[in-house]
């Protein structure tokens, strides 16, 4: 269960399902970027960043939940249509958005305490979205279950996510266009968001490897 093999498996899946993932997520990513642009224009330079974070929390479940459902369906040999995935994801939106808000608040609080606690919390909550969607757990139970599942597995989770997110964050910073160029900024935001969805594919692969181990440990106990 080396991070390299997990990243390789996730890349293989993503590259072979790139168009399907793009059709499923890009429309909403573009809509989110447009909404962010309109919000920034409405609020001006003195806008509170919290409004942008809140907008992201509202949009994120709309494409993250269908993507997780798509990954699960393909892993068991099924090919559901986008309409079916969106409908199932929409049913999960209230609980997913609530959990996303709670986890974002916890991570931001941790980051305010000299960064390291925020990174630790981020890794411990890494599987909460998958647990909420795949196990249909309520938000608090999904967060708790992620803490349990990542117990003693901080470094494998950190290695997988760091190898994905750090290069993408650097790319985002390096290629950030001027917000005054609205079309380019919208395309950049949507494209960067699409690339960062690869982290969900990586976490799903790691989750599928760890879940049987956790079940075995629980039966042993």
mmCIF file with all atom_site columns, C-alpha atoms in Angstrom:
data_model
loop_
_atom_site.group_PDB
_atom_site.id
_atom_site.type_symbol
_atom_site.label_atom_id
_atom_site.label_alt_id
_atom_site.label_comp_id
_atom_site.label_asym_id
_atom_site.label_entity_id
_atom_site.label_seq_id
_atom_site.pdbx_PDB_ins_code
_atom_site.Cartn_x
_atom_site.Cartn_y
_atom_site.Cartn_z
_atom_site.occupancy
_atom_site.B_iso_or_equiv
_atom_site.pdbx_formal_charge
_atom_site.auth_seq_id
_atom_site.auth_comp_id
_atom_site.auth_asym_id
_atom_site.auth_atom_id
_atom_site.pdbx_PDB_model_num
ATOM 1   C CA . UNK A 1 1   ? 0.000   0.000  0.000   1.00 0.00 ? 1   UNK A CA 1
ATOM 2   C CA . UNK A 1 2   ? 2.692   2.465  -0.976  1.00 0.00 ? 2   UNK A CA 1
ATOM 3   C CA . UNK A 1 3   ? 1.656   6.038  -1.858  1.00 0.00 ? 3   UNK A CA 1
ATOM 4   C CA . UNK A 1 4   ? 3.328   5.601  -5.242  1.00 0.00 ? 4   UNK A CA 1
ATOM 5   C CA . UNK A 1 5   ? 1.154   2.617  -6.168  1.00 0.00 ? 5   UNK A CA 1
ATOM 6   C CA . UNK A 1 6   ? -1.990  4.424  -4.976  1.00 0.00 ? 6   UNK A CA 1
ATOM 7   C CA . UNK A 1 7   ? -1.134  7.495  -7.052  1.00 0.00 ? 7   UNK A CA 1
ATOM 8   C CA . UNK A 1 8   ? -0.372  5.300  -10.052 1.00 0.00 ? 8   UNK A CA 1
ATOM 9   C CA . UNK A 1 9   ? -3.697  3.451  -9.769  1.00 0.00 ? 9   UNK A CA 1
ATOM 10  C CA . UNK A 1 10  ? -5.587  6.724  -9.348  1.00 0.00 ? 10  UNK A CA 1
ATOM 11  C CA . UNK A 1 11  ? -3.839  8.231  -12.373 1.00 0.00 ? 11  UNK A CA 1
ATOM 12  C CA . UNK A 1 12  ? -4.619  5.169  -14.467 1.00 0.00 ? 12  UNK A CA 1
ATOM 13  C CA . UNK A 1 13  ? -8.311  5.400  -13.572 1.00 0.00 ? 13  UNK A CA 1
ATOM 14  C CA . UNK A 1 14  ? -8.480  9.170  -14.087 1.00 0.00 ? 14  UNK A CA 1
ATOM 15  C CA . UNK A 1 15  ? -6.742  9.084  -17.451 1.00 0.00 ? 15  UNK A CA 1
ATOM 16  C CA . UNK A 1 16  ? -9.095  6.359  -18.719 1.00 0.00 ? 16  UNK A CA 1
ATOM 17  C CA . UNK A 1 17  ? -12.220 8.145  -17.447 1.00 0.00 ? 17  UNK A CA 1
ATOM 18  C CA . UNK A 1 18  ? -11.168 11.741 -18.031 1.00 0.00 ? 18  UNK A CA 1
ATOM 19  C CA . UNK A 1 19  ? -14.009 12.670 -20.385 1.00 0.00 ? 19  UNK A CA 1
ATOM 20  C CA . UNK A 1 20  ? -16.645 11.091 -18.156 1.00 0.00 ? 20  UNK A CA 1
ATOM 21  C CA . UNK A 1 21  ? -15.309 12.937 -15.090 1.00 0.00 ? 21  UNK A CA 1
ATOM 22  C CA . UNK A 1 22  ? -15.141 16.201 -17.060 1.00 0.00 ? 22  UNK A CA 1
ATOM 23  C CA . UNK A 1 23  ? -18.744 15.887 -18.254 1.00 0.00 ? 23  UNK A CA 1
ATOM 24  C CA . UNK A 1 24  ? -19.838 15.157 -14.707 1.00 0.00 ? 24  UNK A CA 1
ATOM 25  C CA . UNK A 1 25  ? -17.997 17.960 -12.893 1.00 0.00 ? 25  UNK A CA 1
ATOM 26  C CA . UNK A 1 26  ? -16.886 20.742 -15.254 1.00 0.00 ? 26  UNK A CA 1
ATOM 27  C CA . UNK A 1 27  ? -20.318 22.363 -15.794 1.00 0.00 ? 27  UNK A CA 1
ATOM 28  C CA . UNK A 1 28  ? -20.733 22.915 -12.060 1.00 0.00 ? 28  UNK A CA 1
ATOM 29  C CA . UNK A 1 29  ? -17.111 23.983 -11.661 1.00 0.00 ? 29  UNK A CA 1
ATOM 30  C CA . UNK A 1 30  ? -17.661 26.643 -14.322 1.00 0.00 ? 30  UNK A CA 1
ATOM 31  C CA . UNK A 1 31  ? -20.892 27.715 -12.647 1.00 0.00 ? 31  UNK A CA 1
ATOM 32  C CA . UNK A 1 32  ? -19.079 27.981 -9.310  1.00 0.00 ? 32  UNK A CA 1
ATOM 33  C CA . UNK A 1 33  ? -16.306 30.095 -10.860 1.00 0.00 ? 33  UNK A CA 1
ATOM 34  C CA . UNK A 1 34  ? -18.883 32.395 -12.460 1.00 0.00 ? 34  UNK A CA 1
ATOM 35  C CA . UNK A 1 35  ? -20.689 32.737 -9.137  1.00 0.00 ? 35  UNK A CA 1
ATOM 36  C CA . UNK A 1 36  ? -17.399 33.588 -7.416  1.00 0.00 ? 36  UNK A CA 1
ATOM 37  C CA . UNK A 1 37  ? -16.775 36.268 -10.060 1.00 0.00 ? 37  UNK A CA 1
ATOM 38  C CA . UNK A 1 38  ? -20.234 37.772 -9.630  1.00 0.00 ? 38  UNK A CA 1
ATOM 39  C CA . UNK A 1 39  ? -19.861 37.724 -5.847  1.00 0.00 ? 39  UNK A CA 1
ATOM 40  C CA . UNK A 1 40  ? -16.504 39.497 -6.044  1.00 0.00 ? 40  UNK A CA 1
ATOM 41  C CA . UNK A 1 41  ? -17.929 42.112 -8.398  1.00 0.00 ? 41  UNK A CA 1
ATOM 42  C CA . UNK A 1 42  ? -20.917 42.666 -6.146  1.00 0.00 ? 42  UNK A CA 1
ATOM 43  C CA . UNK A 1 43  ? -18.958 42.995 -2.911  1.00 0.00 ? 43  UNK A CA 1
ATOM 44  C CA . UNK A 1 44  ? -15.929 44.844 -4.272  1.00 0.00 ? 44  UNK A CA 1
ATOM 45  C CA . UNK A 1 45  ? -12.367 44.923 -2.958  1.00 0.00 ? 45  UNK A CA 1
ATOM 46  C CA . UNK A 1 46  ? -13.474 45.023 0.681   1.00 0.00 ? 46  UNK A CA 1
ATOM 47  C CA . UNK A 1 47  ? -15.307 41.695 0.442   1.00 0.00 ? 47  UNK A CA 1
ATOM 48  C CA . UNK A 1 48  ? -14.929 39.340 3.378   1.00 0.00 ? 48  UNK A CA 1
ATOM 49  C CA . UNK A 1 49  ? -13.121 36.150 2.209   1.00 0.00 ? 49  UNK A CA 1
ATOM 50  C CA . UNK A 1 50  ? -15.605 34.171 4.281   1.00 0.00 ? 50  UNK A CA 1
ATOM 51  C CA . UNK A 1 51  ? -18.268 34.805 1.628   1.00 0.00 ? 51  UNK A CA 1
ATOM 52  C CA . UNK A 1 52  ? -16.116 33.086 -0.999  1.00 0.00 ? 52  UNK A CA 1
ATOM 53  C CA . UNK A 1 53  ? -15.484 30.153 1.350   1.00 0.00 ? 53  UNK A CA 1
ATOM 54  C CA . UNK A 1 54  ? -19.208 29.849 2.040   1.00 0.00 ? 54  UNK A CA 1
ATOM 55  C CA . UNK A 1 55  ? -20.007 29.865 -1.681  1.00 0.00 ? 55  UNK A CA 1
ATOM 56  C CA . UNK A 1 56  ? -17.447 27.103 -2.211  1.00 0.00 ? 56  UNK A CA 1
ATOM 57  C CA . UNK A 1 57  ? -19.018 25.045 0.586   1.00 0.00 ? 57  UNK A CA 1
ATOM 58  C CA . UNK A 1 58  ? -22.418 25.370 -1.083  1.00 0.00 ? 58  UNK A CA 1
ATOM 59  C CA . UNK A 1 59  ? -21.159 24.366 -4.544  1.00 0.00 ? 59  UNK A CA 1
ATOM 60  C CA . UNK A 1 60  ? -18.589 21.700 -3.656  1.00 0.00 ? 60  UNK A CA 1
ATOM 61  C CA . UNK A 1 61  ? -21.061 18.939 -2.657  1.00 0.00 ? 61  UNK A CA 1
ATOM 62  C CA . UNK A 1 62  ? -22.930 19.365 -5.949  1.00 0.00 ? 62  UNK A CA 1
ATOM 63  C CA . UNK A 1 63  ? -20.019 17.913 -7.927  1.00 0.00 ? 63  UNK A CA 1
ATOM 64  C CA . UNK A 1 64  ? -18.008 16.062 -5.254  1.00 0.00 ? 64  UNK A CA 1
ATOM 65  C CA . UNK A 1 65  ? -20.862 13.735 -4.248  1.00 0.00 ? 65  UNK A CA 1
ATOM 66  C CA . UNK A 1 66  ? -21.674 12.677 -7.854  1.00 0.00 ? 66  UNK A CA 1
ATOM 67  C CA . UNK A 1 67  ? -17.959 12.108 -8.466  1.00 0.00 ? 67  UNK A CA 1
ATOM 68  C CA . UNK A 1 68  ? -17.664 9.843  -5.414  1.00 0.00 ? 68  UNK A CA 1
ATOM 69  C CA . UNK A 1 69  ? -20.762 7.946  -6.514  1.00 0.00 ? 69  UNK A CA 1
ATOM 70  C CA . UNK A 1 70  ? -19.270 7.634  -10.008 1.00 0.00 ? 70  UNK A CA 1
ATOM 71  C CA . UNK A 1 71  ? -16.017 6.225  -8.591  1.00 0.00 ? 71  UNK A CA 1
ATOM 72  C CA . UNK A 1 72  ? -17.926 3.697  -6.519  1.00 0.00 ? 72  UNK A CA 1
ATOM 73  C CA . UNK A 1 73  ? -20.140 2.669  -9.423  1.00 0.00 ? 73  UNK A CA 1
ATOM 74  C CA . UNK A 1 74  ? -17.200 2.127  -11.742 1.00 0.00 ? 74  UNK A CA 1
ATOM 75  C CA . UNK A 1 75  ? -15.355 0.159  -9.066  1.00 0.00 ? 75  UNK A CA 1
ATOM 76  C CA . UNK A 1 76  ? -18.185 -2.400 -9.061  1.00 0.00 ? 76  UNK A CA 1
ATOM 77  C CA . UNK A 1 77  ? -18.609 -2.432 -12.828 1.00 0.00 ? 77  UNK A CA 1
ATOM 78  C CA . UNK A 1 78  ? -21.642 -0.158 -13.132 1.00 0.00 ? 78  UNK A CA 1
ATOM 79  C CA . UNK A 1 79  ? -22.053 2.821  -15.484 1.00 0.00 ? 79  UNK A CA 1
ATOM 80  C CA . UNK A 1 80  ? -24.845 5.079  -14.188 1.00 0.00 ? 80  UNK A CA 1
ATOM 81  C CA . UNK A 1 81  ? -25.856 8.134  -16.191 1.00 0.00 ? 81  UNK A CA 1
ATOM 82  C CA . UNK A 1 82  ? -24.981 11.660 -15.111 1.00 0.00 ? 82  UNK A CA 1
ATOM 83  C CA . UNK A 1 83  ? -28.617 12.480 -14.387 1.00 0.00 ? 83  UNK A CA 1
ATOM 84  C CA . UNK A 1 84  ? -28.820 9.567  -11.970 1.00 0.00 ? 84  UNK A CA 1
ATOM 85  C CA . UNK A 1 85  ? -25.577 10.586 -10.275 1.00 0.00 ? 85  UNK A CA 1
ATOM 86  C CA . UNK A 1 86  ? -26.668 14.217 -9.967  1.00 0.00 ? 86  UNK A CA 1
ATOM 87  C CA . UNK A 1 87  ? -30.028 13.205 -8.513  1.00 0.00 ? 87  UNK A CA 1
ATOM 88  C CA . UNK A 1 88  ? -28.376 10.971 -5.917  1.00 0.00 ? 88  UNK A CA 1
ATOM 89  C CA . UNK A 1 89  ? -25.801 13.664 -5.123  1.00 0.00 ? 89  UNK A CA 1
ATOM 90  C CA . UNK A 1 90  ? -28.499 16.315 -4.742  1.00 0.00 ? 90  UNK A CA 1
ATOM 91  C CA . UNK A 1 91  ? -30.222 14.219 -2.086  1.00 0.00 ? 91  UNK A CA 1
ATOM 92  C CA . UNK A 1 92  ? -26.971 14.247 -0.118  1.00 0.00 ? 92  UNK A CA 1
ATOM 93  C CA . UNK A 1 93  ? -26.405 17.989 -0.539  1.00 0.00 ? 93  UNK A CA 1
ATOM 94  C CA . UNK A 1 94  ? -27.814 19.192 2.819   1.00 0.00 ? 94  UNK A CA 1
ATOM 95  C CA . UNK A 1 95  ? -25.767 16.794 4.949   1.00 0.00 ? 95  UNK A CA 1
ATOM 96  C CA . UNK A 1 96  ? -22.694 17.070 2.708   1.00 0.00 ? 96  UNK A CA 1
ATOM 97  C CA . UNK A 1 97  ? -22.758 20.885 2.829   1.00 0.00 ? 97  UNK A CA 1
ATOM 98  C CA . UNK A 1 98  ? -23.156 20.822 6.618   1.00 0.00 ? 98  UNK A CA 1
ATOM 99  C CA . UNK A 1 99  ? -20.226 18.453 6.993   1.00 0.00 ? 99  UNK A CA 1
ATOM 100 C CA . UNK A 1 100 ? -18.111 20.479 4.557   1.00 0.00 ? 100 UNK A CA 1
ATOM 101 C CA . UNK A 1 101 ? -18.801 23.570 6.645   1.00 0.00 ? 101 UNK A CA 1
ATOM 102 C CA . UNK A 1 102 ? -17.853 21.818 9.886   1.00 0.00 ? 102 UNK A CA 1
ATOM 103 C CA . UNK A 1 103 ? -14.654 20.335 8.477   1.00 0.00 ? 103 UNK A CA 1
ATOM 104 C CA . UNK A 1 104 ? -13.654 23.629 6.830   1.00 0.00 ? 104 UNK A CA 1
ATOM 105 C CA . UNK A 1 105 ? -14.186 25.459 10.115  1.00 0.00 ? 105 UNK A CA 1
ATOM 106 C CA . UNK A 1 106 ? -12.117 22.873 11.999  1.00 0.00 ? 106 UNK A CA 1
ATOM 107 C CA . UNK A 1 107 ? -9.279  23.000 9.457   1.00 0.00 ? 107 UNK A CA 1
ATOM 108 C CA . UNK A 1 108 ? -9.222  26.807 9.365   1.00 0.00 ? 108 UNK A CA 1
ATOM 109 C CA . UNK A 1 109 ? -9.160  26.915 13.153  1.00 0.00 ? 109 UNK A CA 1
ATOM 110 C CA . UNK A 1 110 ? -6.272  24.464 13.144  1.00 0.00 ? 110 UNK A CA 1
ATOM 111 C CA . UNK A 1 111 ? -4.403  26.461 10.498  1.00 0.00 ? 111 UNK A CA 1
ATOM 112 C CA . UNK A 1 112 ? -4.737  29.557 12.669  1.00 0.00 ? 112 UNK A CA 1
ATOM 113 C CA . UNK A 1 113 ? -2.821  27.674 15.381  1.00 0.00 ? 113 UNK A CA 1
ATOM 114 C CA . UNK A 1 114 ? 0.564   27.717 13.607  1.00 0.00 ? 114 UNK A CA 1
ATOM 115 C CA . UNK A 1 115 ? -0.578  25.672 10.563  1.00 0.00 ? 115 UNK A CA 1
ATOM 116 C CA . UNK A 1 116 ? 0.491   22.204 11.779  1.00 0.00 ? 116 UNK A CA 1
ATOM 117 C CA . UNK A 1 117 ? -2.746  21.456 13.702  1.00 0.00 ? 117 UNK A CA 1
ATOM 118 C CA . UNK A 1 118 ? -4.716  22.395 10.591  1.00 0.00 ? 118 UNK A CA 1
ATOM 119 C CA . UNK A 1 119 ? -2.740  19.945 8.455   1.00 0.00 ? 119 UNK A CA 1
ATOM 120 C CA . UNK A 1 120 ? -3.239  17.230 11.084  1.00 0.00 ? 120 UNK A CA 1
ATOM 121 C CA . UNK A 1 121 ? -7.003  17.849 11.162  1.00 0.00 ? 121 UNK A CA 1
ATOM 122 C CA . UNK A 1 122 ? -7.152  17.867 7.346   1.00 0.00 ? 122 UNK A CA 1
ATOM 123 C CA . UNK A 1 123 ? -5.516  14.431 7.181   1.00 0.00 ? 123 UNK A CA 1
ATOM 124 C CA . UNK A 1 124 ? -7.702  12.981 9.933   1.00 0.00 ? 124 UNK A CA 1
ATOM 125 C CA . UNK A 1 125 ? -10.874 14.182 8.174   1.00 0.00 ? 125 UNK A CA 1
ATOM 126 C CA . UNK A 1 126 ? -9.722  13.031 4.745   1.00 0.00 ? 126 UNK A CA 1
ATOM 127 C CA . UNK A 1 127 ? -12.224 10.164 4.451   1.00 0.00 ? 127 UNK A CA 1
ATOM 128 C CA . UNK A 1 128 ? -15.246 11.968 5.906   1.00 0.00 ? 128 UNK A CA 1
ATOM 129 C CA . UNK A 1 129 ? -16.717 12.836 2.493   1.00 0.00 ? 129 UNK A CA 1
ATOM 130 C CA . UNK A 1 130 ? -16.379 9.270  1.250   1.00 0.00 ? 130 UNK A CA 1
ATOM 131 C CA . UNK A 1 131 ? -17.913 7.887  4.433   1.00 0.00 ? 131 UNK A CA 1
ATOM 132 C CA . UNK A 1 132 ? -20.852 10.296 4.282   1.00 0.00 ? 132 UNK A CA 1
ATOM 133 C CA . UNK A 1 133 ? -21.599 9.490  0.639   1.00 0.00 ? 133 UNK A CA 1
ATOM 134 C CA . UNK A 1 134 ? -20.852 5.771  0.514   1.00 0.00 ? 134 UNK A CA 1
ATOM 135 C CA . UNK A 1 135 ? -22.061 4.750  3.974   1.00 0.00 ? 135 UNK A CA 1
ATOM 136 C CA . UNK A 1 136 ? -24.848 7.354  4.184   1.00 0.00 ? 136 UNK A CA 1
ATOM 137 C CA . UNK A 1 137 ? -23.587 8.424  7.597   1.00 0.00 ? 137 UNK A CA 1
ATOM 138 C CA . UNK A 1 138 ? -24.717 11.730 9.171   1.00 0.00 ? 138 UNK A CA 1
ATOM 139 C CA . UNK A 1 139 ? -22.088 14.521 9.224   1.00 0.00 ? 139 UNK A CA 1
ATOM 140 C CA . UNK A 1 140 ? -20.794 14.181 12.783  1.00 0.00 ? 140 UNK A CA 1
ATOM 141 C CA . UNK A 1 141 ? -20.615 10.396 12.557  1.00 0.00 ? 141 UNK A CA 1
ATOM 142 C CA . UNK A 1 142 ? -18.774 10.639 9.232   1.00 0.00 ? 142 UNK A CA 1
ATOM 143 C CA . UNK A 1 143 ? -16.217 12.995 10.770  1.00 0.00 ? 143 UNK A CA 1
ATOM 144 C CA . UNK A 1 144 ? -15.777 10.668 13.735  1.00 0.00 ? 144 UNK A CA 1
ATOM 145 C CA . UNK A 1 145 ? -15.473 7.621  11.479  1.00 0.00 ? 145 UNK A CA 1
ATOM 146 C CA . UNK A 1 146 ? -12.760 9.352  9.449   1.00 0.00 ? 146 UNK A CA 1
ATOM 147 C CA . UNK A 1 147 ? -10.804 10.021 12.643  1.00 0.00 ? 147 UNK A CA 1
ATOM 148 C CA . UNK A 1 148 ? -11.122 6.341  13.525  1.00 0.00 ? 148 UNK A CA 1
ATOM 149 C CA . UNK A 1 149 ? -10.115 5.159  10.061  1.00 0.00 ? 149 UNK A CA 1
ATOM 150 C CA . UNK A 1 150 ? -7.018  7.377  9.908   1.00 0.00 ? 150 UNK A CA 1
ATOM 151 C CA . UNK A 1 151 ? -5.826  6.360  13.375  1.00 0.00 ? 151 UNK A CA 1
ATOM 152 C CA . UNK A 1 152 ? -2.187  5.330  12.940  1.00 0.00 ? 152 UNK A CA 1
ATOM 153 C CA . UNK A 1 153 ? -2.353  6.082  9.193   1.00 0.00 ? 153 UNK A CA 1
ATOM 154 C CA . UNK A 1 154 ? -1.546  9.792  9.164   1.00 0.00 ? 154 UNK A CA 1
ATOM 155 C CA . UNK A 1 155 ? 1.603   9.492  7.061   1.00 0.00 ? 155 UNK A CA 1
ATOM 156 C CA . UNK A 1 156 ? 0.172   7.386  4.202   1.00 0.00 ? 156 UNK A CA 1
ATOM 157 C CA . UNK A 1 157 ? -2.739  9.823  3.901   1.00 0.00 ? 157 UNK A CA 1
ATOM 158 C CA . UNK A 1 158 ? -0.391  12.808 4.129   1.00 0.00 ? 158 UNK A CA 1
ATOM 159 C CA . UNK A 1 159 ? 1.981   11.381 1.511   1.00 0.00 ? 159 UNK A CA 1
ATOM 160 C CA . UNK A 1 160 ? -0.849  10.764 -0.956  1.00 0.00 ? 160 UNK A CA 1
ATOM 161 C CA . UNK A 1 161 ? -2.498  14.162 -0.525  1.00 0.00 ? 161 UNK A CA 1
ATOM 162 C CA . UNK A 1 162 ? 0.722   16.168 -0.356  1.00 0.00 ? 162 UNK A CA 1
ATOM 163 C CA . UNK A 1 163 ? 1.951   14.671 -3.633  1.00 0.00 ? 163 UNK A CA 1
ATOM 164 C CA . UNK A 1 164 ? -1.290  15.763 -5.291  1.00 0.00 ? 164 UNK A CA 1
ATOM 165 C CA . UNK A 1 165 ? -2.242  19.045 -3.673  1.00 0.00 ? 165 UNK A CA 1
ATOM 166 C CA . UNK A 1 166 ? 1.096   20.789 -3.128  1.00 0.00 ? 166 UNK A CA 1
ATOM 167 C CA . UNK A 1 167 ? 2.044   20.794 -6.850  1.00 0.00 ? 167 UNK A CA 1
ATOM 168 C CA . UNK A 1 168 ? -1.488  21.900 -7.766  1.00 0.00 ? 168 UNK A CA 1
ATOM 169 C CA . UNK A 1 169 ? -1.447  24.714 -5.204  1.00 0.00 ? 169 UNK A CA 1
ATOM 170 C CA . UNK A 1 170 ? 1.897   25.889 -6.553  1.00 0.00 ? 170 UNK A CA 1
ATOM 171 C CA . UNK A 1 171 ? 0.567   25.712 -10.121 1.00 0.00 ? 171 UNK A CA 1
ATOM 172 C CA . UNK A 1 172 ? -2.491  27.703 -9.077  1.00 0.00 ? 172 UNK A CA 1
ATOM 173 C CA . UNK A 1 173 ? -0.324  30.376 -7.464  1.00 0.00 ? 173 UNK A CA 1
ATOM 174 C CA . UNK A 1 174 ? 2.084   30.525 -10.422 1.00 0.00 ? 174 UNK A CA 1
ATOM 175 C CA . UNK A 1 175 ? -0.618  30.757 -13.114 1.00 0.00 ? 175 UNK A CA 1
ATOM 176 C CA . UNK A 1 176 ? -3.085  32.991 -11.244 1.00 0.00 ? 176 UNK A CA 1
ATOM 177 C CA . UNK A 1 177 ? -4.471  35.478 -13.795 1.00 0.00 ? 177 UNK A CA 1
ATOM 178 C CA . UNK A 1 178 ? -5.524  39.030 -13.085 1.00 0.00 ? 178 UNK A CA 1
ATOM 179 C CA . UNK A 1 179 ? -9.117  39.037 -11.741 1.00 0.00 ? 179 UNK A CA 1
ATOM 180 C CA . UNK A 1 180 ? -9.874  41.899 -14.117 1.00 0.00 ? 180 UNK A CA 1
ATOM 181 C CA . UNK A 1 181 ? -9.566  39.431 -17.009 1.00 0.00 ? 181 UNK A CA 1
ATOM 182 C CA . UNK A 1 182 ? -12.880 37.817 -16.146 1.00 0.00 ? 182 UNK A CA 1
ATOM 183 C CA . UNK A 1 183 ? -13.048 35.080 -18.781 1.00 0.00 ? 183 UNK A CA 1
ATOM 184 C CA . UNK A 1 184 ? -9.478  33.906 -18.167 1.00 0.00 ? 184 UNK A CA 1
ATOM 185 C CA . UNK A 1 185 ? -10.022 34.002 -14.405 1.00 0.00 ? 185 UNK A CA 1
ATOM 186 C CA . UNK A 1 186 ? -13.191 31.900 -14.649 1.00 0.00 ? 186 UNK A CA 1
ATOM 187 C CA . UNK A 1 187 ? -11.502 29.329 -16.885 1.00 0.00 ? 187 UNK A CA 1
ATOM 188 C CA . UNK A 1 188 ? -8.480  29.228 -14.571 1.00 0.00 ? 188 UNK A CA 1
ATOM 189 C CA . UNK A 1 189 ? -10.610 28.687 -11.472 1.00 0.00 ? 189 UNK A CA 1
ATOM 190 C CA . UNK A 1 190 ? -12.667 25.951 -13.119 1.00 0.00 ? 190 UNK A CA 1
ATOM 191 C CA . UNK A 1 191 ? -9.579  24.240 -14.528 1.00 0.00 ? 191 UNK A CA 1
ATOM 192 C CA . UNK A 1 192 ? -7.728  24.355 -11.225 1.00 0.00 ? 192 UNK A CA 1
ATOM 193 C CA . UNK A 1 193 ? -10.782 23.006 -9.414  1.00 0.00 ? 193 UNK A CA 1
ATOM 194 C CA . UNK A 1 194 ? -11.034 20.181 -11.922 1.00 0.00 ? 194 UNK A CA 1
ATOM 195 C CA . UNK A 1 195 ? -7.384  19.220 -11.410 1.00 0.00 ? 195 UNK A CA 1
ATOM 196 C CA . UNK A 1 196 ? -7.806  19.204 -7.639  1.00 0.00 ? 196 UNK A CA 1
ATOM 197 C CA . UNK A 1 197 ? -10.591 16.640 -7.960  1.00 0.00 ? 197 UNK A CA 1
ATOM 198 C CA . UNK A 1 198 ? -7.804  14.140 -8.577  1.00 0.00 ? 198 UNK A CA 1
ATOM 199 C CA . UNK A 1 199 ? -7.335  14.198 -4.790  1.00 0.00 ? 199 UNK A CA 1
ATOM 200 C CA . UNK A 1 200 ? -10.787 12.607 -4.426  1.00 0.00 ? 200 UNK A CA 1
ATOM 201 C CA . UNK A 1 201 ? -9.786  9.810  -6.806  1.00 0.00 ? 201 UNK A CA 1
ATOM 202 C CA . UNK A 1 202 ? -6.601  9.221  -4.801  1.00 0.00 ? 202 UNK A CA 1
ATOM 203 C CA . UNK A 1 203 ? -8.484  9.192  -1.492  1.00 0.00 ? 203 UNK A CA 1
ATOM 204 C CA . UNK A 1 204 ? -11.092 6.828  -2.915  1.00 0.00 ? 204 UNK A CA 1
ATOM 205 C CA . UNK A 1 205 ? -8.378  4.378  -3.943  1.00 0.00 ? 205 UNK A CA 1
ATOM 206 C CA . UNK A 1 206 ? -6.769  4.599  -0.499  1.00 0.00 ? 206 UNK A CA 1
ATOM 207 C CA . UNK A 1 207 ? -10.178 4.254  1.171   1.00 0.00 ? 207 UNK A CA 1
ATOM 208 C CA . UNK A 1 208 ? -10.949 1.086  -0.770  1.00 0.00 ? 208 UNK A CA 1
ATOM 209 C CA . UNK A 1 209 ? -7.664  -0.414 0.395   1.00 0.00 ? 209 UNK A CA 1
ATOM 210 C CA . UNK A 1 210 ? -8.065  0.569  4.046   1.00 0.00 ? 210 UNK A CA 1
ATOM 211 C CA . UNK A 1 211 ? -11.741 -0.279 4.547   1.00 0.00 ? 211 UNK A CA 1
ATOM 212 C CA . UNK A 1 212 ? -11.266 -4.093 4.492   1.00 0.00 ? 212 UNK A CA 1
ATOM 213 C CA . UNK A 1 213 ? -8.352  -3.722 6.912   1.00 0.00 ? 213 UNK A CA 1
ATOM 214 C CA . UNK A 1 214 ? -10.512 -1.683 9.290   1.00 0.00 ? 214 UNK A CA 1
ATOM 215 C CA . UNK A 1 215 ? -13.310 -4.247 9.109   1.00 0.00 ? 215 UNK A CA 1
ATOM 216 C CA . UNK A 1 216 ? -10.820 -7.006 9.946   1.00 0.00 ? 216 UNK A CA 1
ATOM 217 C CA . UNK A 1 217 ? -9.432  -5.015 12.888  1.00 0.00 ? 217 UNK A CA 1
ATOM 218 C CA . UNK A 1 218 ? -12.949 -4.379 14.240  1.00 0.00 ? 218 UNK A CA 1
ATOM 219 C CA . UNK A 1 219 ? -13.859 -8.077 13.981  1.00 0.00 ? 219 UNK A CA 1
ATOM 220 C CA . UNK A 1 220 ? -10.632 -9.012 15.735  1.00 0.00 ? 220 UNK A CA 1
ATOM 221 C CA . UNK A 1 221 ? -11.379 -6.607 18.571  1.00 0.00 ? 221 UNK A CA 1
#
